CSV table of C-alpha atoms and ligand atoms in Angstrom, one decimal:
chain,number,residue,atom,x,y,z
A,13,MET,CA,175.9,207.7,273.0
A,14,VAL,CA,172.1,207.5,273.0
A,15,LYS,CA,170.5,205.8,270.0
A,16,ASN,CA,166.9,205.2,269.3
A,17,ILE,CA,166.3,201.9,267.5
A,18,ALA,CA,163.0,200.9,265.9
A,19,VAL,CA,162.6,197.1,266.4
A,20,ILE,CA,160.4,195.0,264.1
A,21,ARG,CA,160.1,191.5,265.5
A,22,GLY,CA,157.7,190.4,262.7
A,23,ASP,CA,156.4,186.9,262.2
A,24,GLY,CA,157.6,183.3,262.4
A,25,ILE,CA,161.0,183.1,264.0
A,26,GLY,CA,161.3,186.9,263.9
A,27,PRO,CA,160.5,187.6,267.6
A,28,GLU,CA,162.9,184.9,268.9
A,29,ILE,CA,165.9,185.9,266.8
A,30,VAL,CA,165.4,189.6,267.5
A,31,GLU,CA,165.2,189.0,271.2
A,32,GLN,CA,168.7,187.5,271.2
A,33,ALA,CA,170.1,190.4,269.1
A,34,LEU,CA,168.6,192.9,271.6
A,35,ARG,CA,170.2,191.1,274.5
A,36,VAL,CA,173.5,191.3,272.7
A,37,LEU,CA,173.0,195.0,272.1
A,38,ASP,CA,172.1,195.6,275.7
A,39,ARG,CA,175.3,193.9,276.9
A,40,VAL,CA,177.4,195.9,274.4
A,41,ALA,CA,175.7,199.1,275.6
A,42,GLU,CA,176.7,198.2,279.2
A,43,LEU,CA,180.3,197.5,278.2
A,44,TYR,CA,180.7,200.7,276.3
A,45,GLY,CA,178.5,203.1,278.2
A,46,HIS,CA,175.9,203.6,275.5
A,47,THR,CA,172.1,203.7,275.8
A,48,PHE,CA,170.0,202.0,273.2
A,49,ASN,CA,166.3,202.8,273.4
A,50,TYR,CA,163.9,200.4,271.5
A,51,THR,CA,160.6,201.3,270.0
A,52,ASP,CA,158.5,198.3,268.9
A,53,VAL,CA,157.1,198.5,265.4
A,54,ASP,CA,154.4,196.2,264.0
A,55,MET,CA,155.0,195.1,260.4
A,56,GLY,CA,154.1,192.1,258.4
A,57,GLY,CA,151.5,189.4,259.2
A,58,CYS,CA,151.2,190.6,262.8
A,59,ALA,CA,150.3,194.1,261.6
A,60,ILE,CA,147.7,192.7,259.1
A,61,ASP,CA,146.1,190.9,262.1
A,62,LYS,CA,146.2,194.0,264.3
A,63,TYR,CA,145.5,196.8,261.8
A,64,GLY,CA,144.5,195.1,258.5
A,65,ASP,CA,147.6,196.6,256.9
A,66,PRO,CA,151.1,195.1,256.7
A,67,LEU,CA,152.7,198.5,257.5
A,68,PRO,CA,150.4,201.3,258.6
A,69,GLU,CA,151.7,204.8,258.1
A,70,HIS,CA,152.1,205.4,261.8
A,71,GLU,CA,154.4,202.4,262.1
A,72,LEU,CA,156.5,203.5,259.1
A,73,GLN,CA,156.9,206.9,260.7
A,74,LYS,CA,158.4,205.3,263.8
A,75,CYS,CA,161.1,203.8,261.6
A,76,VAL,CA,161.7,206.9,259.6
A,77,ASN,CA,162.1,208.9,262.9
A,78,SER,CA,164.5,206.4,264.5
A,79,ASP,CA,168.3,206.3,264.3
A,80,SER,CA,168.0,202.9,262.7
A,81,VAL,CA,165.8,199.9,262.3
A,82,LEU,CA,166.4,196.3,263.3
A,83,LEU,CA,164.2,193.7,261.6
A,84,GLY,CA,163.7,190.0,262.2
A,85,ALA,CA,161.5,188.6,259.4
A,86,VAL,CA,158.0,188.8,258.1
A,87,GLY,CA,155.5,186.5,256.4
A,88,GLY,CA,154.0,183.1,256.8
A,89,ASN,CA,151.5,180.6,255.4
A,90,LYS,CA,148.7,182.2,257.4
A,91,TRP,CA,148.7,185.2,255.1
A,92,ASN,CA,149.3,183.4,251.8
A,93,ASP,CA,145.8,184.0,250.6
A,94,VAL,CA,145.6,187.7,251.3
A,95,PRO,CA,145.7,189.9,248.1
A,96,GLY,CA,149.1,190.8,246.7
A,97,HIS,CA,149.0,194.5,247.8
A,98,MET,CA,148.2,193.4,251.4
A,99,ARG,CA,150.8,190.6,251.8
A,100,PRO,CA,153.2,190.8,254.8
A,101,GLU,CA,156.1,191.2,252.3
A,102,LYS,CA,154.4,194.3,251.0
A,103,GLY,CA,155.1,195.8,254.4
A,104,LEU,CA,158.8,195.1,254.0
A,105,LEU,CA,158.9,196.6,250.5
A,106,ARG,CA,157.0,199.7,251.7
A,107,LEU,CA,159.4,200.0,254.6
A,108,ARG,CA,162.5,199.9,252.3
A,109,ALA,CA,160.9,202.4,249.9
A,110,GLY,CA,159.6,204.6,252.7
A,111,MET,CA,163.1,204.8,254.3
A,112,GLY,CA,164.7,205.3,250.9
A,113,VAL,CA,167.3,202.6,251.5
A,114,TYR,CA,168.3,201.9,247.9
A,115,SER,CA,171.5,200.1,248.7
A,116,ASN,CA,171.5,196.6,250.2
A,117,ASN,CA,174.8,195.1,251.2
A,118,ARG,CA,174.9,191.3,251.6
A,119,PRO,CA,178.2,189.7,252.5
A,120,ALA,CA,179.0,186.2,251.4
A,121,LYS,CA,181.8,185.2,253.6
A,122,ILE,CA,182.7,181.7,254.9
A,123,TRP,CA,183.5,181.4,258.6
A,124,LYS,CA,186.6,179.2,258.8
A,125,GLN,CA,184.9,177.2,261.5
A,126,LEU,CA,182.0,176.3,259.1
A,127,SER,CA,184.0,175.5,255.9
A,128,SER,CA,182.8,171.9,256.0
A,129,ALA,CA,179.1,173.1,256.2
A,130,SER,CA,179.4,174.4,252.7
A,131,PRO,CA,177.9,172.1,250.1
A,132,LEU,CA,180.8,173.0,247.7
A,133,LYS,CA,183.8,170.7,247.2
A,134,LYS,CA,186.6,171.3,249.6
A,135,GLU,CA,189.0,172.4,246.9
A,136,ILE,CA,186.6,175.2,245.8
A,137,VAL,CA,186.0,176.3,249.4
A,138,ASP,CA,189.7,176.3,250.2
A,139,LYS,CA,190.3,179.0,247.5
A,140,GLY,CA,188.3,181.3,249.7
A,141,ILE,CA,184.7,182.8,249.7
A,142,ASP,CA,184.6,186.4,250.6
A,143,PHE,CA,182.5,188.7,248.5
A,144,ILE,CA,179.7,191.2,248.8
A,145,ILE,CA,176.6,191.5,246.8
A,146,VAL,CA,175.4,195.1,246.5
A,147,ARG,CA,171.8,194.8,245.6
A,148,GLU,CA,169.6,197.7,244.3
A,149,LEU,CA,166.7,197.6,246.7
A,150,ILE,CA,163.9,200.0,245.9
A,151,GLY,CA,163.5,199.9,242.1
A,152,GLY,CA,163.1,197.4,239.3
A,153,ILE,CA,160.4,194.8,238.9
A,154,TYR,CA,159.6,194.8,242.6
A,155,PHE,CA,158.3,198.3,242.4
A,156,GLY,CA,156.9,198.4,238.8
A,157,GLU,CA,153.2,198.0,238.1
A,158,HIS,CA,151.7,194.6,239.0
A,159,LYS,CA,148.4,193.6,237.6
A,160,THR,CA,146.3,190.6,236.7
A,161,GLU,CA,143.6,190.9,234.1
A,162,GLY,CA,141.7,187.8,233.4
A,163,ASP,CA,144.3,185.1,232.6
A,164,VAL,CA,147.1,187.6,232.0
A,165,ALA,CA,149.4,188.8,234.7
A,166,THR,CA,151.9,191.6,234.3
A,167,ASP,CA,154.9,192.9,236.3
A,168,VAL,CA,156.8,195.9,234.9
A,169,LEU,CA,160.6,196.3,235.2
A,170,THR,CA,161.9,199.9,235.0
A,171,TYR,CA,165.2,201.5,235.8
A,172,SER,CA,166.3,205.1,235.3
A,173,GLU,CA,169.9,206.2,234.7
A,174,SER,CA,169.9,208.0,238.1
A,175,GLU,CA,168.7,204.9,240.0
A,176,ILE,CA,171.4,202.9,238.3
A,177,GLU,CA,174.0,205.5,238.9
A,178,ARG,CA,173.5,205.9,242.7
A,179,ILE,CA,173.7,202.1,243.3
A,180,GLY,CA,176.6,201.9,240.8
A,181,ARG,CA,178.5,204.4,242.9
A,182,ILE,CA,178.0,202.3,246.0
A,183,GLY,CA,179.3,199.3,244.1
A,184,PHE,CA,182.5,201.2,243.1
A,185,GLU,CA,183.0,202.7,246.6
A,186,THR,CA,182.5,199.3,248.2
A,187,ALA,CA,185.1,197.8,245.8
A,188,GLN,CA,187.5,200.7,246.6
A,189,LYS,CA,187.5,199.7,250.2
A,190,ARG,CA,188.2,196.0,249.4
A,191,ASN,CA,190.1,194.3,246.6
A,192,LYS,CA,189.0,196.8,243.9
A,193,LYS,CA,187.2,194.4,241.7
A,194,LEU,CA,183.6,195.1,240.8
A,195,CYS,CA,181.5,192.7,238.8
A,196,SER,CA,178.3,194.2,237.3
A,197,VAL,CA,175.7,191.6,236.8
A,198,GLU,CA,172.8,192.0,234.3
A,199,LYS,CA,170.9,190.4,231.5
A,200,SER,CA,171.9,192.7,228.7
A,201,ASN,CA,171.5,190.1,226.0
A,202,VAL,CA,167.8,190.2,226.6
A,203,LEU,CA,166.7,193.3,228.6
A,204,ASP,CA,166.7,197.0,227.8
A,205,SER,CA,167.0,197.8,231.5
A,206,SER,CA,170.1,195.7,231.6
A,207,ARG,CA,171.6,197.4,228.6
A,208,LEU,CA,171.1,200.8,230.3
A,209,TRP,CA,172.6,199.3,233.5
A,210,LYS,CA,175.7,198.2,231.6
A,211,LYS,CA,176.1,201.6,229.9
A,212,VAL,CA,175.8,203.5,233.2
A,213,MET,CA,178.3,201.2,234.9
A,214,HIS,CA,180.9,201.7,232.2
A,215,ARG,CA,180.4,205.5,232.3
A,216,LEU,CA,180.9,205.5,236.0
A,217,ALA,CA,184.0,203.3,235.7
A,218,GLU,CA,185.9,206.3,234.2
A,219,GLU,CA,185.5,208.0,237.6
A,220,TYR,CA,186.9,205.0,239.5
A,221,PRO,CA,190.1,204.1,237.6
A,222,ASP,CA,191.4,202.2,240.6
A,223,VAL,CA,188.5,199.7,240.3
A,224,GLU,CA,188.6,196.9,237.8
A,225,LEU,CA,185.1,196.6,236.3
A,226,SER,CA,183.8,193.4,234.7
A,227,ASP,CA,180.4,192.5,233.3
A,228,MET,CA,178.6,189.2,233.7
A,229,LEU,CA,175.3,187.9,232.6
A,230,VAL,CA,173.1,186.8,235.6
A,231,ASP,CA,172.7,183.2,234.4
A,232,ASN,CA,176.5,182.9,234.1
A,233,CYS,CA,176.9,184.5,237.5
A,234,ALA,CA,174.6,181.9,239.1
A,235,MET,CA,176.9,179.3,237.7
A,236,GLN,CA,180.2,181.1,238.6
A,237,ILE,CA,179.2,181.5,242.2
A,238,VAL,CA,179.2,177.8,242.7
A,239,LYS,CA,182.0,177.0,240.2
A,240,ASN,CA,184.6,179.6,241.3
A,241,PRO,CA,183.4,182.0,244.1
A,242,ALA,CA,186.9,183.1,244.8
A,243,GLN,CA,186.9,185.2,241.6
A,244,PHE,CA,184.4,187.7,243.2
A,245,ASP,CA,185.1,190.7,245.3
A,246,VAL,CA,182.0,193.0,244.9
A,247,ILE,CA,179.0,192.2,242.8
A,248,VAL,CA,176.6,195.0,242.0
A,249,THR,CA,173.2,194.1,240.5
A,250,GLU,CA,169.5,195.0,240.3
A,251,ASN,CA,166.8,194.2,242.8
A,252,MET,CA,165.6,190.8,241.7
A,253,PHE,CA,168.9,189.4,240.4
A,254,GLY,CA,170.4,190.4,243.8
A,255,ASP,CA,167.6,188.7,245.7
A,256,ILE,CA,168.2,185.4,243.9
A,257,LEU,CA,172.0,185.5,243.8
A,258,SER,CA,172.2,186.4,247.5
A,259,ASP,CA,170.3,183.3,248.5
A,260,GLU,CA,172.6,181.2,246.4
A,261,ALA,CA,175.7,183.0,247.8
A,262,SER,CA,174.6,182.5,251.3
A,263,MET,CA,174.1,178.8,250.9
A,264,ILE,CA,177.7,178.2,249.7
A,265,THR,CA,178.9,179.8,253.0
A,266,GLY,CA,177.1,177.1,255.0
A,267,SER,CA,173.9,178.5,256.1
A,268,ILE,CA,171.5,181.3,255.2
A,269,GLY,CA,171.0,181.7,259.0
A,270,MET,CA,174.4,183.3,259.4
A,271,ILE,CA,174.1,186.1,256.9
A,272,PRO,CA,173.3,189.7,258.0
A,273,SER,CA,172.5,192.6,255.7
A,274,SER,CA,172.5,196.4,255.8
A,275,SER,CA,170.4,198.7,253.7
A,276,LEU,CA,171.2,202.4,253.4
A,277,GLY,CA,170.1,205.4,251.5
A,278,SER,CA,171.3,209.0,251.7
A,279,THR,CA,171.2,209.2,255.5
A,280,THR,CA,172.7,207.2,258.3
A,281,CYS,CA,169.3,205.8,259.3
A,282,GLY,CA,169.6,202.2,258.0
A,283,LEU,CA,167.6,199.0,257.9
A,284,TYR,CA,169.3,195.9,259.3
A,285,GLU,CA,168.0,192.4,258.8
A,286,PRO,CA,169.2,188.9,258.3
A,287,ILE,CA,168.7,187.7,254.7
A,288,HIS,CA,166.6,184.7,255.6
A,289,GLY,CA,162.8,184.6,255.9
A,290,SER,CA,160.5,183.9,258.8
A,291,ALA,CA,160.7,180.1,258.7
A,292,PRO,CA,157.2,179.4,260.0
A,293,ASP,CA,157.9,175.7,260.2
A,294,ILE,CA,160.4,176.2,263.0
A,295,ALA,CA,158.9,179.2,264.7
A,296,GLY,CA,158.5,179.1,268.5
A,297,LYS,CA,160.6,175.9,268.8
A,298,ASP,CA,163.7,177.7,270.0
A,299,VAL,CA,165.8,176.1,267.2
A,300,ALA,CA,166.4,179.1,264.9
A,301,ASN,CA,169.9,180.5,264.3
A,302,PRO,CA,169.9,184.1,265.7
A,303,ILE,CA,173.4,184.9,264.3
A,304,GLY,CA,172.2,186.5,261.1
A,305,THR,CA,170.2,189.0,263.2
A,306,ILE,CA,173.0,189.4,265.8
A,307,LEU,CA,175.5,190.2,263.0
A,308,SER,CA,172.9,192.6,261.5
A,309,ALA,CA,172.9,194.5,264.8
A,310,ALA,CA,176.7,194.6,264.5
A,311,MET,CA,176.4,196.1,261.1
A,312,MET,CA,174.0,198.7,262.5
A,313,LEU,CA,176.6,199.7,265.0
A,314,ARG,CA,179.3,200.0,262.4
A,315,PHE,CA,177.5,201.7,259.5
A,316,SER,CA,174.8,203.8,261.2
A,317,PHE,CA,176.3,204.6,264.6
A,318,ASP,CA,180.0,204.7,263.7
A,319,MET,CA,180.8,202.2,266.5
A,320,SER,CA,183.3,199.9,264.7
A,321,LYS,CA,184.9,198.7,267.9
A,322,GLU,CA,181.5,197.7,269.3
A,323,ALA,CA,180.7,195.9,266.1
A,324,GLU,CA,183.9,194.0,266.2
A,325,THR,CA,183.2,193.0,269.7
A,326,ILE,CA,180.1,191.3,268.5
A,327,GLU,CA,181.8,189.7,265.5
A,328,ASN,CA,184.6,188.4,267.7
A,329,ALA,CA,182.1,186.9,270.2
A,330,VAL,CA,180.3,185.1,267.3
A,331,SER,CA,183.7,183.7,266.2
A,332,ALA,CA,184.6,182.6,269.7
A,333,TYR,CA,181.2,180.9,270.0
A,334,LEU,CA,181.8,179.0,266.8
A,335,ASP,CA,185.4,178.2,267.9
A,336,ALA,CA,183.9,176.6,271.1
A,337,GLY,CA,182.0,174.2,268.8
A,338,TYR,CA,178.5,175.4,269.5
A,339,ARG,CA,176.0,174.9,266.6
A,340,THR,CA,172.4,175.6,266.0
A,341,ALA,CA,170.6,172.9,264.0
A,342,ASP,CA,171.0,174.6,260.6
A,343,ILE,CA,174.9,174.3,260.8
A,344,MET,CA,175.1,170.9,262.6
A,345,SER,CA,175.9,169.0,259.5
A,346,GLU,CA,179.5,168.3,260.5
A,347,GLY,CA,178.8,167.9,264.2
A,348,GLY,CA,179.3,170.1,267.2
A,349,LYS,CA,177.4,170.9,270.4
A,350,LEU,CA,173.8,171.4,269.5
A,351,VAL,CA,172.2,174.6,271.1
A,352,GLY,CA,168.9,176.3,270.6
A,353,CYS,CA,168.2,180.0,269.7
A,354,LYS,CA,168.1,181.3,273.2
A,355,ARG,CA,171.2,179.4,274.4
A,356,CYS,CA,173.1,180.6,271.3
A,357,GLY,CA,172.3,184.2,272.3
A,358,GLU,CA,173.4,183.6,275.9
A,359,LEU,CA,176.7,181.9,274.8
A,360,ILE,CA,177.5,184.8,272.5
A,361,ILE,CA,176.8,187.3,275.3
A,362,GLU,CA,179.2,185.3,277.6
A,363,LYS,CA,181.9,185.7,274.9
A,364,LEU,CA,181.5,189.5,274.5
A,365,ARG,CA,184.8,191.2,275.5
A,366,LYS,CA,185.4,194.9,275.4
A,367,GLY,CA,188.0,195.6,272.7
B,9,IPM,C1,164.8,189.2,250.9
B,9,IPM,C2,163.5,188.6,250.8
B,9,IPM,C3,162.5,189.7,250.4
B,9,IPM,C4,162.9,190.2,249.0
B,9,IPM,C5,161.0,189.2,250.4
B,9,IPM,C6,160.6,188.7,251.7
B,9,IPM,C7,160.1,190.3,249.9
B,9,IPM,O1,163.5,187.5,250.0
B,9,IPM,O2,165.0,190.2,251.6
B,9,IPM,O3,165.7,188.8,250.1
B,9,IPM,O4,162.6,189.5,248.0
B,9,IPM,O5,163.5,191.2,248.9
B,10,MG,MG1,165.4,187.0,249.2
């Protein structure tokens, strides 16, 4: 198959981690006889420097017209003082909205090889950590009105029933393919938008009788994720709660550097990115962990290109790499053979075997 992939290297460690993911994709293409064409897209701080805009329309169009988008990370201290509507992160939000990718899937799964890298007690980790956060990605407070007038700043949080319903369905469908447990997370003791969220989830539940729906307040959920993560199968939640909970969930699996994500809307053209940021402090030092991006590329193969075997080939290679004891600095806590970003990519490529 021939696929056209828009590639956003971005800022900070973005270029170096994306480079490794592309090398892995190239090798997979060779093994399975596919052709992946890459189109570079400028987004984030680098686009501000080049065009004075974090995502000019012509760059967004390259993404919309691609078969899927692979993204490293954007942002950095250099652009901290630019006005809010021009920040690098604004490019990312515009991209998500422009592509219409309302459903963000963030797995929290502990690799058996990394169980001692989790900050949780062994008896909690041993019960298992394997759940998915389905995060609404193009609504809520991120996309409400933002304004500062004098000494008062305002950010507006709005959700419509239809926005909640479409992400709710993804939550139920994701649970149907797993252990059939869906936990809807909100703050219905305080927020109107959360009360609407809960109402819509319960209405939808009638259409998915095979899925067991539970409700949880977001503050309690933050606690339960560290107290008893084994209770979760699929969590569905709104944009900002999902942002916060997915960082927490990634940490209990050992490292945020390992976690990929997929974002999809109503077409197969998806956005694939690691959930970590651009880590400017370690940029260009060849120490970043490229696995989150490499696994995001695997998700792209599975969810957008229907190439499950190829995706598994990548996931198995990552597992074999970890089995062999190699570790980037972020997951070195319990020892291992220290490798840099580039070497990590090379070793994973060496372990790629056609399934
Ligand atoms: C994420 C990031 C982004 C978000 C930032 C960079 C805008 O934290 O993907 O989780 O908040 O969505
Ligand atoms: Mg985040």
